Coordinates of C-alpha atoms and ligand atoms in Angstrom, one line a residue:
X17 CA -8.6 -17.9 17.7
X18 CA -7.5 -19.1 14.3
X19 CA -4.0 -18.9 12.9
X20 CA -2.3 -17.8 10.9
X21 CA -4.0 -14.5 11.2
X22 CA -3.3 -10.8 10.8
X23 CA -4.2 -8.5 13.7
X24 CA -5.3 -5.1 12.3
X25 CA -5.4 -2.1 14.6
X26 CA -7.8 0.2 12.9
X27 CA -7.2 3.0 15.5
X28 CA -3.5 3.1 14.4
X29 CA -4.5 3.3 10.7
X30 CA -6.9 6.1 11.5
X31 CA -4.2 7.9 13.5
X32 CA -1.7 7.5 10.6
X33 CA -4.2 8.9 8.1
X34 CA -5.1 11.8 10.4
X35 CA -1.4 12.6 10.8
X36 CA -0.5 12.8 7.1
X37 CA -3.8 14.4 6.2
X38 CA -3.2 17.1 8.8
X39 CA 0.4 17.7 7.6
X40 CA -0.5 17.8 4.0
X41 CA -3.6 20.0 4.4
X42 CA -1.2 22.8 5.4
X43 CA 0.4 22.4 2.0
X44 CA -2.9 22.4 0.1
X45 CA -2.7 18.7 -0.6
X46 CA -5.5 16.2 0.0
X47 CA -5.0 12.5 0.5
X48 CA -6.6 9.7 -1.4
X49 CA -6.3 6.4 0.5
X50 CA -4.9 3.5 -1.5
X51 CA -6.4 0.1 -0.4
X52 CA -4.8 -2.3 -2.8
X53 CA -2.3 -3.8 -0.3
X54 CA -5.3 -4.8 1.8
X55 CA -7.3 -6.0 -1.2
X56 CA -9.9 -3.3 -0.6
X57 CA -10.7 -4.3 2.9
X58 CA -13.7 -2.3 3.8
X59 CA -12.9 -1.7 7.5
X60 CA -9.3 -0.5 6.6
X61 CA -10.8 1.7 3.9
X62 CA -13.2 3.2 6.5
X63 CA -10.3 3.9 8.9
X64 CA -8.6 5.8 6.1
X65 CA -11.8 7.8 5.4
X66 CA -12.3 8.5 9.1
X67 CA -8.8 9.8 9.2
X68 CA -9.6 12.4 6.6
X69 CA -8.9 10.8 3.3
X70 CA -11.1 12.4 0.7
X71 CA -11.6 9.3 -1.4
X72 CA -10.2 5.9 -2.1
X73 CA -8.0 4.5 -4.9
X74 CA -7.7 0.9 -6.0
X75 CA -5.7 -1.0 -8.7
X76 CA -8.1 -3.9 -9.2
X77 CA -11.8 -3.9 -10.0
X78 CA -12.4 -7.0 -7.8
X79 CA -11.3 -4.9 -4.8
X80 CA -13.5 -1.9 -5.9
X81 CA -16.4 -4.4 -6.1
X82 CA -15.6 -5.5 -2.5
X83 CA -15.7 -1.9 -1.3
X84 CA -19.0 -1.1 -3.1
X85 CA -20.5 -4.3 -1.8
X86 CA -19.7 -3.0 1.7
X87 CA -21.6 0.2 0.9
X88 CA -18.6 2.4 0.5
X89 CA -20.2 5.3 -1.4
X90 CA -17.2 7.6 -1.5
X91 CA -15.3 8.5 -4.6
X92 CA -13.2 5.5 -5.8
X93 CA -10.6 5.9 -8.5
X94 CA -9.1 3.0 -10.5
X95 CA -5.4 3.8 -10.5
X96 CA -4.3 1.0 -12.8
X97 CA -5.2 1.6 -16.5
X98 CA -8.5 -0.2 -17.0
X99 CA -8.6 -3.4 -19.1
X100 CA -10.4 -3.0 -22.3
X101 CA -12.5 -6.0 -21.4
X102 CA -13.7 -4.3 -18.2
X103 CA -14.8 -0.9 -19.3
X104 CA -18.5 -1.4 -18.6
X105 CA -17.8 -2.4 -15.0
X106 CA -15.2 0.4 -14.5
X107 CA -17.8 3.0 -15.5
X108 CA -20.4 1.3 -13.2
X109 CA -18.2 1.0 -10.1
X110 CA -15.6 3.8 -10.3
X111 CA -16.0 7.5 -10.3
X112 CA -12.8 8.0 -12.2
X113 CA -9.9 6.0 -13.7
X114 CA -6.2 6.6 -14.6
X115 CA -5.6 6.3 -18.3
X116 CA -2.8 6.3 -20.8
X117 CA -4.4 4.7 -23.9
X118 CA -6.8 6.5 -26.2
X119 CA -8.4 3.2 -27.2
X120 CA -9.3 2.5 -23.6
X121 CA -10.6 6.0 -23.0
X122 CA -12.8 5.6 -26.1
X123 CA -14.1 2.3 -24.7
X124 CA -14.9 3.9 -21.4
X125 CA -16.7 6.7 -23.2
X126 CA -18.8 4.3 -25.2
X127 CA -19.6 2.4 -22.0
X128 CA -20.6 5.6 -20.2
X129 CA -22.8 6.7 -23.1
X130 CA -24.6 3.3 -22.9
X131 CA -25.3 3.9 -19.3
X132 CA -26.2 7.5 -19.7
X133 CA -23.2 8.5 -17.5
X134 CA -20.1 10.6 -17.7
X135 CA -16.8 8.9 -16.6
X136 CA -13.9 11.0 -15.2
X137 CA -10.5 10.6 -16.8
X138 CA -7.2 11.2 -15.2
X139 CA -4.2 11.1 -17.6
X140 CA -1.1 9.5 -16.2
X141 CA 2.1 11.3 -17.2
X142 CA 5.4 9.4 -17.3
X143 CA 7.8 11.5 -15.2
X144 CA 10.8 9.0 -14.9
X145 CA 9.6 5.8 -13.2
X146 CA 9.2 4.2 -16.6
X147 CA 6.3 2.1 -15.5
X148 CA 3.3 3.7 -17.1
X149 CA 2.3 7.0 -18.5
X150 CA 2.0 9.3 -21.4
X151 CA 5.1 11.2 -22.4
X152 CA 4.9 14.9 -21.2
X153 CA 5.2 16.1 -24.8
X154 CA 2.1 14.0 -25.9
X155 CA -0.2 14.7 -23.0
X156 CA -1.6 18.0 -24.4
X157 CA -2.8 16.4 -27.6
X158 CA -4.4 13.5 -25.7
X159 CA -6.1 15.9 -23.3
X160 CA -7.6 17.8 -26.2
X161 CA -8.9 14.5 -27.6
X162 CA -10.5 13.6 -24.2
X163 CA -12.1 17.0 -23.8
X164 CA -13.8 16.6 -27.2
X165 CA -15.0 13.0 -26.5
X166 CA -18.6 12.6 -25.3
X167 CA -19.1 10.2 -22.3
X168 CA -15.9 11.2 -20.6
X169 CA -14.7 14.3 -18.8
X170 CA -11.1 15.3 -18.3
X171 CA -10.6 15.6 -14.5
X172 CA -6.9 15.9 -14.1
X173 CA -3.4 14.5 -14.4
X174 CA -1.3 12.1 -12.3
X175 CA 2.3 11.2 -11.9
X176 CA 3.8 8.1 -10.3
X177 CA 7.3 7.6 -8.8
X178 CA 9.4 5.0 -7.2
X179 CA 7.2 2.0 -8.2
X180 CA 9.2 0.2 -10.8
X181 CA 12.6 1.8 -10.6
X182 CA 12.7 3.3 -7.1
X183 CA 13.3 6.8 -8.6
X184 CA 12.3 9.3 -6.0
X185 CA 10.6 12.5 -7.2
X186 CA 12.9 15.6 -7.2
X187 CA 11.7 19.1 -6.7
X188 CA 12.5 19.9 -10.4
X189 CA 10.5 16.9 -11.6
X190 CA 7.5 17.9 -9.4
X191 CA 7.7 21.5 -10.7
X192 CA 7.7 20.3 -14.3
X193 CA 4.7 18.1 -13.5
X194 CA 2.9 20.9 -11.9
X195 CA 3.4 23.3 -14.8
X196 CA 2.1 20.7 -17.2
X197 CA -1.4 21.2 -15.8
X198 CA -1.2 24.9 -16.7
X199 CA 0.1 24.0 -20.2
X200 CA -2.7 21.6 -20.8
X201 CA -5.3 24.2 -19.7
X202 CA -3.7 26.6 -22.2
X203 CA -4.5 24.1 -24.9
X204 CA -8.0 22.9 -23.9
X205 CA -9.5 25.0 -21.1
X206 CA -9.7 24.9 -17.3
X207 CA -10.3 21.2 -16.9
X208 CA -7.4 20.2 -14.6
X209 CA -9.0 20.0 -11.2
X210 CA -7.0 17.1 -9.8
X211 CA -3.2 17.2 -9.9
X212 CA -2.1 14.0 -8.2
X213 CA 1.6 14.2 -7.6
X214 CA 2.3 10.6 -6.6
X215 CA 2.4 8.1 -3.8
X216 CA 4.0 7.6 -0.4
X217 CA 7.5 8.2 -2.0
X218 CA 6.4 11.8 -2.5
X219 CA 6.1 12.6 1.2
X220 CA 9.6 13.8 1.8
X221 CA 9.0 16.3 -1.1
X222 CA 5.6 17.2 0.2
X223 CA 6.8 17.8 3.7
X224 CA 9.6 20.0 2.4
X225 CA 9.8 23.7 2.2
X226 CA 9.7 24.2 -1.6
X227 CA 6.3 25.3 -3.1
X228 CA 4.1 22.4 -4.2
X229 CA 2.8 24.3 -7.2
X230 CA -0.6 23.0 -8.5
X231 CA -0.2 19.5 -6.9
X232 CA -3.3 19.1 -4.8
X233 CA -3.5 15.3 -4.2
X234 CA -1.3 12.4 -3.1
X235 CA -2.4 8.7 -3.2
X236 CA -1.1 7.1 -0.1
X237 CA -1.1 3.4 0.8
X238 CA 2.1 2.3 2.5
X239 CA 2.6 5.5 4.5
X240 CA -0.8 5.2 6.1
X241 CA -0.8 1.4 6.5
X242 CA 2.8 0.9 7.7
X243 CA 3.9 4.4 8.8
X244 CA 7.1 4.2 6.8
X245 CA 8.8 6.0 3.9
X246 CA 8.9 3.4 1.2
X247 CA 12.3 4.5 -0.2
X248 CA 14.2 4.5 3.1
X249 CA 12.0 2.1 5.0
X250 CA 12.2 4.5 8.0
X251 CA 9.3 5.5 10.3
X252 CA 7.6 8.7 9.4
X253 CA 7.5 10.9 12.5
X254 CA 4.4 10.5 14.6
X255 CA 3.1 7.4 12.7
X256 CA 2.5 3.9 13.9
X257 CA 4.5 1.2 12.2
X258 CA 2.7 -1.7 13.9
X259 CA -0.9 -1.4 12.7
X260 CA -0.6 -4.9 11.2
X261 CA 0.9 -8.0 12.9
X262 CA 1.1 -11.5 11.4
X263 CA 0.6 -14.3 13.9
X264 CA 1.6 -17.9 13.2
X265 CA 1.5 -21.0 15.2
X266 CA 4.4 -23.3 16.3
X267 CA 3.9 -26.9 15.1
X268 CA 7.3 -28.4 16.1
X269 CA 9.9 -27.5 18.7
X270 CA 12.5 -30.2 18.5
X271 CA 15.8 -28.7 19.6
X272 CA 18.6 -29.3 17.2
X273 CA 21.9 -30.4 18.8
X274 CA 23.8 -27.7 16.9
X275 CA 22.6 -25.1 14.5
X276 CA 24.9 -24.3 11.6
X277 CA 26.5 -21.0 12.2
X278 CA 25.6 -19.8 8.7
X279 CA 22.4 -20.8 7.1
X280 CA 20.9 -20.0 3.7
X281 CA 17.9 -17.9 4.4
X282 CA 16.1 -18.9 1.3
X283 CA 17.2 -20.8 -1.8
X284 CA 15.5 -18.1 -3.9
X285 CA 17.7 -15.4 -2.5
X286 CA 20.7 -17.4 -1.3
X287 CA 21.5 -14.7 1.1
X288 CA 23.6 -16.0 4.0
X289 CA 22.6 -14.9 7.5
X290 CA 24.3 -15.4 10.8
X291 CA 22.3 -17.8 13.0
X292 CA 23.4 -18.1 16.6
X293 CA 24.6 -21.6 17.5
X294 CA 24.6 -21.1 21.2
X295 CA 23.6 -24.1 23.2
X296 CA 20.4 -22.4 24.2
X297 CA 19.1 -21.9 20.7
X298 CA 16.2 -24.0 19.6
X299 CA 14.7 -24.7 16.2
X300 CA 11.0 -24.1 15.8
X301 CA 8.7 -24.8 12.9
X302 CA 5.7 -22.6 12.3
X303 CA 2.7 -23.3 10.1
X304 CA 3.1 -20.5 7.5
X305 CA 5.2 -20.4 4.4
X306 CA 6.0 -18.7 1.1
X307 CA 2.5 -19.5 -0.2
X308 CA 1.1 -17.2 2.5
X309 CA 3.4 -14.2 2.5
X310 CA 6.8 -12.8 1.5
X311 CA 8.8 -14.5 4.3
X312 CA 11.8 -12.1 3.6
X313 CA 9.5 -9.2 4.6
X314 CA 8.8 -10.5 8.1
X315 CA 10.7 -9.0 11.0
X316 CA 11.8 -11.7 13.4
X317 CA 11.2 -11.2 17.1
X318 CA 14.2 -10.3 19.2
X319 CA 16.3 -13.4 20.0
X320 CA 14.9 -15.2 17.0
X321 CA 16.5 -15.6 13.5
X322 CA 15.0 -16.8 10.3
X323 CA 16.6 -20.1 9.1
X324 CA 14.5 -20.7 6.1
X325 CA 11.0 -21.2 4.6
X326 CA 9.3 -23.5 2.1
X327 CA 5.8 -23.2 0.7
X328 CA 4.1 -24.2 3.9
X329 CA 6.8 -24.2 6.7
X330 CA 8.8 -21.4 8.4
X331 CA 11.9 -22.5 10.3
X332 CA 13.3 -20.2 12.9
X333 CA 16.1 -20.4 15.5
X334 CA 15.2 -18.9 18.9
X335 CA 16.6 -18.3 22.4
X336 CA 13.2 -18.1 23.9
X337 CA 12.3 -21.2 25.8
X338 CA 8.7 -20.3 26.1
X339 CA 7.6 -21.4 22.7
X340 CA 5.8 -24.8 22.9
X341 CA 3.7 -26.5 20.2
X342 CA 0.6 -24.5 19.9
X343 CA 2.3 -21.2 20.9
X344 CA 2.0 -18.1 18.7
X345 CA 4.8 -16.0 17.3
X346 CA 4.1 -12.4 16.2
X347 CA 5.8 -10.7 13.2
X348 CA 5.7 -7.2 11.9
X349 CA 5.5 -7.1 8.1
X350 CA 6.8 -4.9 5.3
X351 CA 4.6 -3.9 2.4
X352 CA 5.3 -6.9 0.2
X353 CA 4.7 -9.3 3.1
X354 CA 1.5 -7.4 4.0
X355 CA 0.0 -7.4 0.5
X356 CA 0.6 -11.1 0.0
X357 CA -0.7 -12.0 3.5
X358 CA -3.8 -10.0 3.0
X359 CA -4.6 -11.8 -0.2
X360 CA -3.8 -15.3 1.2
X361 CA -6.9 -17.4 1.6
X362 CA -5.7 -19.2 4.7
X363 CA -5.0 -16.1 6.7
X364 CA -7.8 -14.5 8.6
X365 CA -7.9 -10.9 9.6
X366 CA -8.7 -9.9 13.2
X367 CA -9.9 -6.3 13.6
X368 CA -9.2 -4.3 16.6
X369 CA -10.3 -0.7 17.2
X370 CA -8.7 1.0 20.1
X371 CA -10.3 4.4 19.6
X372 CA -8.0 6.1 22.1
X373 CA -4.6 4.3 22.0
X374 CA -2.7 4.9 25.3
X375 CA 0.8 4.6 23.8
X376 CA 1.9 7.1 21.3
X377 CA 3.9 5.7 18.4
X378 CA 7.2 4.2 19.4
X379 CA 10.1 6.3 18.2
X380 CA 12.1 3.5 16.6
X381 CA 11.7 0.0 15.2
X382 CA 14.1 -1.4 17.9
X383 CA 11.9 -0.1 20.7
X384 CA 8.9 -1.5 19.0
X385 CA 10.6 -4.9 18.7
X386 CA 11.4 -4.9 22.4
X387 CA 7.7 -4.9 23.2
X388 CA 7.2 -8.3 21.5
Ligands
PLP19 C1 0.2 1.5 -5.4 C2 0.0 2.8 -6.0 C3 -0.1 4.0 -5.2 C4 0.2 3.9 -3.7 O1 1.5 3.6 -3.4 P1 2.1 3.7 -1.9 O2 3.5 3.6 -2.0 O3 1.5 2.4 -1.2 O4 1.6 4.9 -1.3 C5 -0.3 5.2 -5.7 N1 -0.5 5.3 -7.1 C6 -0.4 4.3 -7.9 C7 -0.6 4.5 -9.4 C8 -0.2 3.0 -7.4 O5 -0.1 2.0 -8.3

């Protein structure tokens, strides 16, 4: 088996999708599966669809192309504003796209007319994350513009939270967003079919007791893939947090006579971390580095501490005596580590599909770590 590699448990991803889809269905909200962290991996996308996601969403056209090449014929929405240079392909490959710029919408409309198609437009409204979006006071005018433009159809509106600034959606903000859809319909007719309230950071709001208003869609990546709430990093009840595992190989095991008791974890972050200097601790070097993943986003196995990493080497201190040259070490990953590792050319993915997993999700991270 090659290393480094990512073990992907498709059964766990399907279970996570089923779990959130089931809970959100009761609130009248459907789930769009976001595949950007896995670069549009077709098998992961299929696990999301099998778990009940009604469609897929992607940020990059290259990933959409990968999904289409693998015969994914479901609805795919481009959730990053299209590049003006790509409008023809966007119309060809995507059912709908998220937009904030009239000039881009006009480009999409022209491309759609050339192909004798109609492309669906979802207008992104800026609700406080300050990344992208049309200001709420301007969205009505732009919606009217879209409704009157041949080649495109207004399909809905979308909000996005906690991406750039970690600002979680409040009930008041969600209510304001929901009522925007009714305001827009007052101006230009009943066009707002999709009211997409946000991403995984919206789940605490969506699982709450307050009414969800007209919000009928959430776009979920991290919650389905990693089973965690992106703001707190905590496990979402009933979800697997270990669908992805990074595996790297030990290439050097020379015991150091004494480890420094404090080591700089990374020159980039210069965050000191305690490293045990017990006589039993050994220093291992693994064949993986910053070029492959976000090393800070790896969880070290119990009894093991991160000492540092360079572009191609990972140095850890460990109490385990079992690691020899050629042995493998397994690491859970956070979202940043996952998205970089999935895009790394030297990391293979190994798919597993345990249709009926015997173990239910572990209750806590600590318990999960004990299994390693
Ligand atoms: C990445 C992204 C999502 C999914 O975010 P998660 O936190 O992974 O659920 C949803 N919407 C937009 C616009 C995004 O860019």
